[in-house]
Tab-separated table of C-alpha atoms in Angstrom:
chain	number	residue	atom	x	y	z
A	1	UNK	CA	104.619	101.339	72.440
A	2	UNK	CA	102.352	101.098	75.839
A	3	UNK	CA	105.212	104.504	77.258
A	4	UNK	CA	108.098	104.780	79.543
A	5	UNK	CA	105.450	103.692	82.876
A	6	UNK	CA	105.305	105.719	85.595
A	7	UNK	CA	106.722	103.210	88.515
A	8	UNK	CA	106.557	104.157	91.908
A	9	UNK	CA	107.455	102.633	94.721
A	10	UNK	CA	106.589	102.154	98.781
A	11	UNK	CA	109.671	104.553	99.651
A	12	UNK	CA	108.614	107.731	97.159
A	13	UNK	CA	104.706	106.669	97.399
A	14	UNK	CA	105.358	107.790	101.845
A	15	UNK	CA	106.851	110.833	101.032
A	16	UNK	CA	104.506	111.508	98.704
A	17	UNK	CA	102.310	110.469	101.892
A	18	UNK	CA	103.585	112.835	104.297
A	19	UNK	CA	103.671	115.957	102.045
A	20	UNK	CA	99.856	115.469	101.030
A	21	UNK	CA	99.282	114.546	104.545
A	22	UNK	CA	101.406	118.643	105.089
A	23	UNK	CA	99.189	120.169	103.165
A	24	UNK	CA	96.235	119.137	104.214
A	25	UNK	CA	96.232	120.189	108.358
A	26	UNK	CA	98.546	123.302	107.243
A	27	UNK	CA	95.372	124.357	104.434
A	28	UNK	CA	92.843	122.595	106.964
A	29	UNK	CA	91.686	120.707	103.729
A	30	UNK	CA	88.913	118.365	104.110
A	31	UNK	CA	91.081	116.401	101.705
A	32	UNK	CA	94.001	116.145	98.955
A	33	UNK	CA	94.923	114.454	96.196
A	34	UNK	CA	96.991	114.481	93.527
A	35	UNK	CA	96.070	112.809	90.321
A	36	UNK	CA	97.975	112.173	87.558
A	37	UNK	CA	97.101	113.559	84.134
A	38	UNK	CA	95.830	110.678	82.791
A	39	UNK	CA	93.788	109.550	85.179
A	40	UNK	CA	95.005	107.732	87.596
A	41	UNK	CA	94.816	108.206	91.591
A	42	UNK	CA	98.570	109.118	93.441
A	43	UNK	CA	97.473	108.964	96.261
A	44	UNK	CA	95.254	111.549	98.786
A	45	UNK	CA	95.607	112.753	102.938
A	46	UNK	CA	92.518	112.821	104.828
A	47	UNK	CA	88.536	112.794	104.887
A	48	UNK	CA	86.915	111.033	101.424
A	49	UNK	CA	84.490	109.769	102.829
A	50	UNK	CA	82.270	107.691	101.105
A	51	UNK	CA	83.413	108.989	97.749
A	52	UNK	CA	84.090	107.590	95.263
A	53	UNK	CA	88.104	108.433	94.297
A	54	UNK	CA	88.414	106.720	91.266
A	55	UNK	CA	86.119	108.196	89.513
A	56	UNK	CA	86.679	112.055	91.483
A	57	UNK	CA	90.128	111.590	89.673
A	58	UNK	CA	88.899	110.093	85.774
A	59	UNK	CA	86.636	113.485	86.227
A	60	UNK	CA	89.390	115.412	87.537
A	61	UNK	CA	91.825	115.052	85.019
A	62	UNK	CA	89.648	115.420	82.496
A	63	UNK	CA	88.626	118.774	84.105
A	64	UNK	CA	91.793	120.039	83.738
A	65	UNK	CA	91.927	118.333	80.303
A	66	UNK	CA	88.904	120.320	78.939
A	67	UNK	CA	89.684	123.883	80.624
A	68	UNK	CA	93.601	123.288	79.583
A	69	UNK	CA	91.575	123.364	75.323
A	70	UNK	CA	90.634	126.117	76.116
A	71	UNK	CA	93.675	127.685	77.531
A	72	UNK	CA	94.709	127.511	73.789
A	73	UNK	CA	91.478	128.824	72.461
A	74	UNK	CA	91.873	131.468	73.595
A	75	UNK	CA	95.346	132.765	73.011
A	76	UNK	CA	96.945	131.609	76.928
A	77	UNK	CA	99.480	128.551	77.090
A	78	UNK	CA	97.193	126.682	80.247
A	79	UNK	CA	95.399	127.713	82.760
A	80	UNK	CA	98.019	126.061	85.490
A	81	UNK	CA	95.366	125.709	88.265
A	82	UNK	CA	91.416	126.079	88.287
A	83	UNK	CA	88.688	126.529	91.247
A	84	UNK	CA	85.129	125.313	91.821
A	85	UNK	CA	83.639	126.682	94.378
A	86	UNK	CA	80.398	125.709	95.805
A	87	UNK	CA	77.953	125.970	98.507
A	88	UNK	CA	79.808	123.308	101.242
A	89	UNK	CA	82.956	122.785	99.781
A	90	UNK	CA	84.950	124.122	96.864
A	91	UNK	CA	87.787	122.800	94.805
A	92	UNK	CA	91.299	124.185	93.950
A	93	UNK	CA	93.250	122.349	91.255
A	94	UNK	CA	97.564	123.081	89.865
A	95	UNK	CA	98.890	121.390	87.762
A	96	UNK	CA	102.632	120.092	88.677
A	97	UNK	CA	103.972	119.028	85.556
A	98	UNK	CA	102.372	115.907	84.439
A	99	UNK	CA	100.271	115.597	88.020
A	100	UNK	CA	97.586	117.025	89.404
A	101	UNK	CA	97.289	118.799	92.828
A	102	UNK	CA	93.976	118.410	93.959
A	103	UNK	CA	92.690	120.482	97.197
A	104	UNK	CA	88.758	119.607	98.471
A	105	UNK	CA	87.796	122.527	101.438
A	106	UNK	CA	84.748	123.645	103.243
A	107	UNK	CA	84.376	127.003	105.142
A	108	UNK	CA	87.171	126.317	107.643
A	109	UNK	CA	88.962	127.043	105.160
A	110	UNK	CA	89.770	130.166	102.649
A	111	UNK	CA	91.366	129.689	98.520
A	112	UNK	CA	93.651	131.713	99.596
A	113	UNK	CA	95.201	129.732	102.072
A	114	UNK	CA	94.508	127.241	100.185
A	115	UNK	CA	96.381	128.354	97.377
A	116	UNK	CA	99.742	129.708	99.256
A	117	UNK	CA	100.980	126.610	100.579
A	118	UNK	CA	99.408	124.754	97.509
A	119	UNK	CA	102.213	126.503	96.247
A	120	UNK	CA	104.933	125.826	99.181
A	121	UNK	CA	103.665	121.935	98.536
A	122	UNK	CA	103.689	121.685	95.017
A	123	UNK	CA	106.718	123.017	95.016
A	124	UNK	CA	108.592	119.761	97.116
A	125	UNK	CA	106.005	117.528	95.344
A	126	UNK	CA	107.539	118.133	92.410
A	127	UNK	CA	110.913	116.949	93.907
A	128	UNK	CA	109.905	113.302	94.318
A	129	UNK	CA	108.470	113.247	90.397
A	130	UNK	CA	111.173	114.571	89.416
A	131	UNK	CA	113.302	111.297	91.415
A	132	UNK	CA	110.611	108.953	89.762
A	133	UNK	CA	110.925	110.158	86.557
A	134	UNK	CA	114.476	108.934	87.025
A	135	UNK	CA	113.741	106.694	88.676
A	136	UNK	CA	110.233	104.367	86.152
A	137	UNK	CA	113.427	105.180	83.280
A	138	UNK	CA	115.878	103.671	85.202
A	139	UNK	CA	113.945	100.203	86.971
A	140	UNK	CA	112.914	100.567	83.425
A	141	UNK	CA	116.202	100.009	81.641
A	142	UNK	CA	117.274	97.338	84.905
A	143	UNK	CA	114.298	96.247	85.882
A	144	UNK	CA	112.785	92.017	84.495
A	145	UNK	CA	110.070	92.229	86.864
A	146	UNK	CA	107.532	92.851	84.084
A	147	UNK	CA	109.682	91.242	80.980
A	148	UNK	CA	109.529	88.048	83.410
A	149	UNK	CA	105.692	87.314	83.221
A	150	UNK	CA	104.963	84.274	81.605
A	151	UNK	CA	102.346	83.284	78.483
A	152	UNK	CA	100.486	81.535	80.708
A	153	UNK	CA	100.442	83.986	84.218
A	154	UNK	CA	98.756	86.518	81.500
A	155	UNK	CA	95.882	83.860	80.035
A	156	UNK	CA	95.389	83.013	83.921
A	157	UNK	CA	93.175	86.939	84.163
A	158	UNK	CA	91.284	85.663	81.329
A	159	UNK	CA	89.617	82.128	81.942
B	1	UNK	CA	100.403	105.277	80.604
B	2	UNK	CA	100.810	102.098	82.671
B	3	UNK	CA	101.221	103.605	85.950
B	4	UNK	CA	102.253	100.673	88.393
B	5	UNK	CA	102.392	101.920	92.384
B	6	UNK	CA	104.002	98.840	94.057
B	7	UNK	CA	102.902	100.580	97.736
B	8	UNK	CA	99.061	99.648	96.390
B	9	UNK	CA	100.653	97.588	94.325
B	10	UNK	CA	99.030	98.358	91.888
B	11	UNK	CA	98.736	98.009	87.654
B	12	UNK	CA	97.028	101.172	85.495
B	13	UNK	CA	95.952	101.170	82.296
B	14	UNK	CA	93.603	103.612	79.973
B	15	UNK	CA	92.080	101.427	77.319
B	16	UNK	CA	89.963	102.972	74.661
B	17	UNK	CA	87.059	102.498	73.083
B	18	UNK	CA	86.254	104.903	70.211
B	19	UNK	CA	83.528	104.617	66.346
B	20	UNK	CA	81.439	106.201	65.062
B	21	UNK	CA	78.294	108.282	66.954
B	22	UNK	CA	75.566	105.296	67.895
B	23	UNK	CA	77.775	102.368	66.957
B	24	UNK	CA	77.690	100.999	70.684
B	25	UNK	CA	81.067	102.286	72.511
B	26	UNK	CA	78.378	102.781	75.473
B	27	UNK	CA	76.594	99.875	75.083
B	28	UNK	CA	80.212	97.452	75.879
B	29	UNK	CA	80.328	99.520	78.562
B	30	UNK	CA	77.255	99.415	80.098
B	31	UNK	CA	76.907	95.516	78.943
B	32	UNK	CA	80.745	95.362	80.631
B	33	UNK	CA	79.592	97.055	84.365
B	34	UNK	CA	76.279	95.934	84.182
B	35	UNK	CA	78.186	91.568	83.537
B	36	UNK	CA	80.717	92.655	86.322
B	37	UNK	CA	80.815	91.580	90.326
B	38	UNK	CA	80.008	94.527	91.788
B	39	UNK	CA	83.956	93.910	94.041
B	40	UNK	CA	85.601	94.157	91.411
B	41	UNK	CA	84.136	97.400	89.499
B	42	UNK	CA	83.544	100.956	90.329
B	43	UNK	CA	80.785	103.707	89.468
B	44	UNK	CA	80.204	103.436	85.700
B	45	UNK	CA	80.599	107.710	84.894
B	46	UNK	CA	78.671	108.768	81.783
B	47	UNK	CA	78.559	113.096	80.518
B	48	UNK	CA	75.571	112.945	78.150
B	49	UNK	CA	73.855	115.321	76.428
B	50	UNK	CA	69.617	115.049	77.425
B	51	UNK	CA	69.670	112.232	74.927
B	52	UNK	CA	71.583	110.139	77.016
B	53	UNK	CA	74.708	111.431	73.624
B	54	UNK	CA	79.019	111.061	75.176
B	55	UNK	CA	79.078	114.442	75.463
B	56	UNK	CA	81.708	113.864	76.912
B	57	UNK	CA	83.570	109.858	77.736
B	58	UNK	CA	81.931	107.052	79.138
B	59	UNK	CA	84.456	105.431	82.521
B	60	UNK	CA	84.417	102.520	84.460
B	61	UNK	CA	87.618	101.100	86.892
B	62	UNK	CA	87.409	97.687	86.036
B	63	UNK	CA	89.439	94.362	88.191
B	64	UNK	CA	90.447	91.608	86.161
B	65	UNK	CA	92.120	89.630	88.827
B	66	UNK	CA	95.974	89.481	90.474
B	67	UNK	CA	99.382	88.719	88.617
B	68	UNK	CA	103.004	88.567	90.446
B	69	UNK	CA	100.672	89.863	93.021
B	70	UNK	CA	99.722	93.052	90.784
B	71	UNK	CA	96.134	93.882	91.263
B	72	UNK	CA	95.612	94.557	87.629
B	73	UNK	CA	93.343	97.376	86.946
B	74	UNK	CA	92.059	98.636	83.277
B	75	UNK	CA	90.376	102.184	83.857
B	76	UNK	CA	88.075	101.792	80.626
B	77	UNK	CA	86.972	104.825	78.700
B	78	UNK	CA	84.474	105.444	75.265
B	79	UNK	CA	85.157	108.806	74.011
B	80	UNK	CA	82.159	110.868	71.735
B	81	UNK	CA	81.739	109.599	68.551
B	82	UNK	CA	79.665	112.314	66.779
B	83	UNK	CA	82.149	114.263	64.718
B	84	UNK	CA	82.974	117.465	66.387
B	85	UNK	CA	83.480	116.571	69.402
B	86	UNK	CA	86.393	116.123	68.060
B	87	UNK	CA	88.587	117.316	70.528
B	88	UNK	CA	87.102	115.866	73.481
B	89	UNK	CA	88.837	112.536	71.568
B	90	UNK	CA	92.419	114.448	71.805
B	91	UNK	CA	92.056	114.715	75.005
B	92	UNK	CA	90.540	111.204	76.835
B	93	UNK	CA	93.355	109.612	74.236
B	94	UNK	CA	95.981	110.852	75.869
B	95	UNK	CA	98.043	108.181	78.055
B	96	UNK	CA	96.094	105.712	76.174
B	97	UNK	CA	97.375	102.645	76.733
B	98	UNK	CA	95.015	100.031	74.474
B	99	UNK	CA	92.535	101.037	71.725
B	100	UNK	CA	88.949	98.989	70.599
B	101	UNK	CA	87.297	100.911	66.825
B	102	UNK	CA	83.752	99.518	67.535
B	103	UNK	CA	81.950	99.531	64.005
B	104	UNK	CA	78.603	100.467	63.289
B	105	UNK	CA	77.569	96.512	60.763
B	106	UNK	CA	74.987	98.405	58.784
B	107	UNK	CA	76.120	99.563	54.924
B	108	UNK	CA	74.657	103.064	55.652
B	109	UNK	CA	77.134	103.410	58.430
B	110	UNK	CA	80.848	101.552	56.489
B	111	UNK	CA	81.672	105.972	55.719
B	112	UNK	CA	81.055	107.049	58.835
B	113	UNK	CA	84.075	103.814	60.652
B	114	UNK	CA	85.835	104.250	57.181
B	115	UNK	CA	85.682	108.564	58.024
B	116	UNK	CA	85.827	107.692	62.270
B	117	UNK	CA	89.317	105.227	61.595
B	118	UNK	CA	91.206	108.210	59.929
B	119	UNK	CA	90.368	110.386	62.205
B	120	UNK	CA	91.095	107.864	64.884
B	121	UNK	CA	95.485	107.666	63.631
B	122	UNK	CA	95.721	112.035	63.009
B	123	UNK	CA	94.509	111.851	66.833
B	124	UNK	CA	96.966	109.518	68.303
B	125	UNK	CA	99.308	110.504	65.516
B	126	UNK	CA	99.453	113.425	67.157
B	127	UNK	CA	99.633	112.552	70.358
B	128	UNK	CA	102.613	110.578	69.500
B	129	UNK	CA	101.672	107.396	69.418
B	130	UNK	CA	100.892	104.687	65.846
B	131	UNK	CA	98.324	102.315	65.152
B	132	UNK	CA	99.639	100.135	63.956
B	133	UNK	CA	101.791	99.987	66.927
B	134	UNK	CA	99.717	100.345	69.940
B	135	UNK	CA	97.153	97.660	71.096
B	136	UNK	CA	94.509	97.583	69.534
B	137	UNK	CA	91.185	95.714	68.819
B	138	UNK	CA	88.600	95.801	65.882
B	139	UNK	CA	84.296	94.800	66.401
B	140	UNK	CA	82.192	94.861	64.435
B	141	UNK	CA	79.150	95.568	66.367
B	142	UNK	CA	75.357	95.807	65.868
B	143	UNK	CA	75.440	92.000	64.290
B	144	UNK	CA	72.266	91.327	64.586
B	145	UNK	CA	70.416	93.930	62.707
B	146	UNK	CA	69.044	92.994	58.948
B	147	UNK	CA	71.153	95.831	56.324
B	148	UNK	CA	74.781	94.281	57.494
B	149	UNK	CA	78.267	94.832	55.184
B	150	UNK	CA	79.276	90.932	55.134
B	151	UNK	CA	82.494	90.576	57.448
B	152	UNK	CA	84.794	90.103	54.964
B	153	UNK	CA	84.211	93.065	53.098
B	154	UNK	CA	84.194	95.184	56.977
B	155	UNK	CA	87.113	93.630	57.240
B	156	UNK	CA	89.283	94.722	53.904
B	157	UNK	CA	87.669	98.209	54.663
B	158	UNK	CA	88.732	98.585	58.517
B	159	UNK	CA	91.808	95.696	59.443
B	160	UNK	CA	94.490	98.002	59.054
B	161	UNK	CA	97.046	95.263	60.802
B	162	UNK	CA	96.187	91.662	61.125
B	163	UNK	CA	94.405	93.422	64.615
B	164	UNK	CA	91.913	90.354	65.914
B	165	UNK	CA	88.512	91.373	64.686
B	166	UNK	CA	85.634	90.529	66.295
B	167	UNK	CA	81.005	90.448	65.597
B	168	UNK	CA	79.392	92.048	67.870
B	169	UNK	CA	76.251	92.949	69.334
B	170	UNK	CA	76.863	94.304	72.275
B	171	UNK	CA	73.273	95.558	73.515
B	172	UNK	CA	72.749	92.194	73.998
B	173	UNK	CA	77.048	91.327	75.175
B	174	UNK	CA	77.757	89.185	72.033
B	175	UNK	CA	81.218	89.714	71.443
B	176	UNK	CA	82.201	92.385	74.333
B	177	UNK	CA	83.759	90.241	76.540
B	178	UNK	CA	86.072	88.591	74.187
B	179	UNK	CA	86.460	92.121	72.768
B	180	UNK	CA	88.160	93.331	75.532
B	181	UNK	CA	89.661	89.664	77.134
B	182	UNK	CA	91.346	90.278	73.780
B	183	UNK	CA	92.244	93.600	74.422
B	184	UNK	CA	93.343	93.395	78.281
B	185	UNK	CA	95.774	91.154	77.172
B	186	UNK	CA	97.848	92.658	73.923
B	187	UNK	CA	98.207	95.977	76.437
B	188	UNK	CA	99.599	93.258	79.492
B	189	UNK	CA	102.054	91.637	76.519
B	190	UNK	CA	103.061	95.007	75.895
B	191	UNK	CA	104.396	95.943	79.274
B	192	UNK	CA	105.957	92.757	79.856
B	193	UNK	CA	108.080	93.637	76.499
B	194	UNK	CA	109.246	96.885	77.874
B	195	UNK	CA	109.473	95.849	80.808
């Protein structure tokens, strides 16, 4: 009983990439990510260098999951954002629906600027996510792509 | 929660290794990591204590190959087995697509197996899942040790729904890939049903 899969079309992906690119420039960030709360990377924009983005996404999701549970233990509903400040690099994470917007920035930017720009971007990203959720549900009902996969095709992956 | 990205043509699924402390969940992942080609895997992340006990989770992404032009990528997680890390275990179960229960075959660990399995059922229920419906495989690990419970007896105690059962010695890789393939196949078959 897998819950409805999230299906991201090329068009939605490009919309998200565009919003992340704009946020990255406006907040003078090094790199901006959008990550599913379960730890799946969705998209990013900026300088990732040698960063392992898959591990980064999984750890960011684990981090937010842990701090959200800590919030509940002290009687807070959730922490909508989390900040980690380092000597050179810092990370700002804010929760948008079932995703996380993660901004990695250095001394060229400030936490205040990152928060301000992220807030505006959050609303726009939320709108795209709502579209994705609606269409995922719809294509789940209409799309037979996965229903057409044969036993042989699945078996061939494991031979 | 399966994630299908048409732009990057990827299907991403989450598999969680569950079971009692020191049962061999991390060893399963470590073996998979050590014996997979570099291009098919990402880094193995271990959030462990100083004594190498899993504190939060171990994680590694693994590519299985392509199906109809989509790369199938499985994100493998382990949970901390020790009883008092229950809060962490609940978090890791979020969005799970398939589960491997790694049972410790030693006689003295049977109670721990049963307790951990009940804990799994409860935690799944809290997340809105039902063990009876989710892709699930039972692995009987440490079959090389002297004081082990016979397979039939373990199945009678631990098998819940006729799920596939694999005997394993994870430290030597015996049964590790068989277990993983069985659960991955169930996840894809389930995805097809929902499609």
